[in-house]
Amino acid sequence: MSPDLLPPVAPDVTAGLVEALSPRLRKRLDAGIAKVATRPVTREGDTVRIAVDDDTDLELHAPGGSVTSADAIRCGCLLAPDCLHRAAAASAAPIAEDTENTGTGTGTGTGTPDDTAAAPSGSAPADGSGTTADGTAHDGIAPTGPPSAGNPTVGASGNSPDGAFGSAPAAPDGDTSVTAHGRTRTPLDAPGGPSRRQGDAVAAPPVPETVPPAQLDAARAVFDAAAAVLEAGTDGSGAVVQAALLRAAHTARLAGLPRIAASAVSVVNGTRAARTADPAHRLAALAEALRTVLGTAHRLPFATGTDLAELRGTVRMPYTPDGSLRLYGLFSEPVLTTTGYAGAVTWTADAEGRLYTVSDVAPGGPGRATGAADRTVRIGDTALTHRELSRAGLAVSGATVSPTGRLGAGAGVRAVRASGAEWTAEPLDRLWTVPVAEQVARALSGGHDLLFLDVTLGGAVRGSTGDDLLAECDGLAVRLATAHDDPALPYRDNLRLLSAVGGARLRVVARLVPGPLPRALLLAAGHPSSPGTRLDLGLDRLQHADLPAAPAPAAAEAPQADEAPLHLLRRRVHQAVSGGRRVLAFPDSGAGDGGRLRSVGLVTAADLLDELRSAAADRSRDAFGRLLPADPGRFARAWLASAVYTDEVERALCAAAWGAPH
């Protein structure tokens, strides 16, 4: 049985059912989940029925599309309602979004998967109006991804341009607020901005807000629960540990901390993917999710003012009016997340080069990811599909735009088809005229992470996750990698065919991968034998007949990596995520790595590694020589410091590799 066959279950329902189990049944819960996963499932309307055995059925009632109460899960066995089956079914099902609007901050710390192009968890609205396809209200909460490999823009490519939570904070009146990728509104009295009219009220400077006790308690609960996941690692984080984090996430949501709540749910989703050997699981993405939830919960007690608002986040993605827009299609990419969401995101640009997205993401699998490209765009009265929009244009009036550049589809929005533009013609050509170093600097500083490159293709070279395509770009040897590994998407097959046309000069769109070598995920490209034709490499399939007749290229020579051995620290950070504290507690676990780091001048990295190993091995004994419980808080803080340091150094190395200022 695939988890996709079960309706989503609210986090508090799963947590409550697990907490109600007796200690004896809790020990059997993981085995019960594995058993339930093998049983046949049938659906009748809003009811999903699992045949536990020949005489017993387990029913999940989801009238609104998800299970929102424990009473909606009913079992026919003799031990019900205190049986193991109900908790096992809830733990095996996808995690539903908590739709209660409890956000109190002014930031938009979370985005839907199609907002971030890669949100690891949460639900995705079908349009920009904050409603799902069936018209029900949608809170727009979800962390993101990745961009980590495997995230749409995030899930589609595995890379989340805005990090785990995507959105920039919505600014109060008079402050700068982002209305599209690269576009800002100028505040009153700012240099170059409009002057304040005489008689206008001048607001007093806001008093820095402090964190109320309820939010402090909720943040501490999330930190402790996430630290327990790190302590046990994915191998030891069974359903009981996951339920504790889900309970903490629900408490955080009720306390007005939707950003922390969403990040905690993303960790549970990533842990489940790791434990079920989901092919889309990426250890680096789970490590990033853990770093985000621990870091956000750790920073909250010390935050004030706008920093506090950003850490809290908001439940609903804000959309601001943006007048009339004339947009030109760039490309479409499939969205396929590890949390059961799929669809497509189409990128467009206006005449000034600002980027906007149109998305269609909903629960589903690879079939929906590939099929969504041929679904009609839900904006105005247009009959364009995503595939058509990627090559045509759109004229929008009454447009509304989210801080991440996503176009809304409210009742007042009107849109009609318009002519498109070639990548080599204005206004799209200007995207490729921006120096590569400047594009990389923009991505590393929090802007969108798309790179518009003119490259000369080489051959295939061995990469960390498979074969990469080596290309020359402005004198740099750039590795172009597969954006998503799912075999239902043609990314890898297309990259393999492109590696056979060495010497071809192509215009491409890629997504930056931070690292010590220039590397990017290949998303779209010009056709190697048909000038003026574009290829959405996650949707269109190249054939051998499409390739120009040319001799096979010589084997590409991979650039030599003259990099600092930061991987010695990064490897321990990732080992802790998968194996838990005990993996780093072994006496020979990286014993000589600190010396190697110091020998190349990475003294801080060496000190962090030493503290991480010390925190892992710290087990005091009582007066009778018995081991006392480990301190998961110390280990979590040591791990968090190492993860944050590694991330920042990798960003600096990435900027240096591309020649970008940092």
PDB file of C-alpha atoms in Angstrom, residues 175 234 366 393 464 550 658:
ATOM      1  CA  ASP A 175       8.600  49.815   4.206  1.00  0.00           C
ATOM      2  CA  THR A 234      16.634   8.553  11.170  1.00  0.00           C
ATOM      3  CA  PRO A 366       4.882  11.419 -10.935  1.00  0.00           C
ATOM      4  CA  GLY A 393       2.951  35.216 -23.419  1.00  0.00           C
ATOM      5  CA  SER A 464      28.504  13.049  -6.575  1.00  0.00           C
ATOM      6  CA  ALA A 550      28.610  14.930 -35.127  1.00  0.00           C
ATOM      7  CA  TRP A 658      31.962  31.560  -9.751  1.00  0.00           C
TER       8      TRP A 658
END
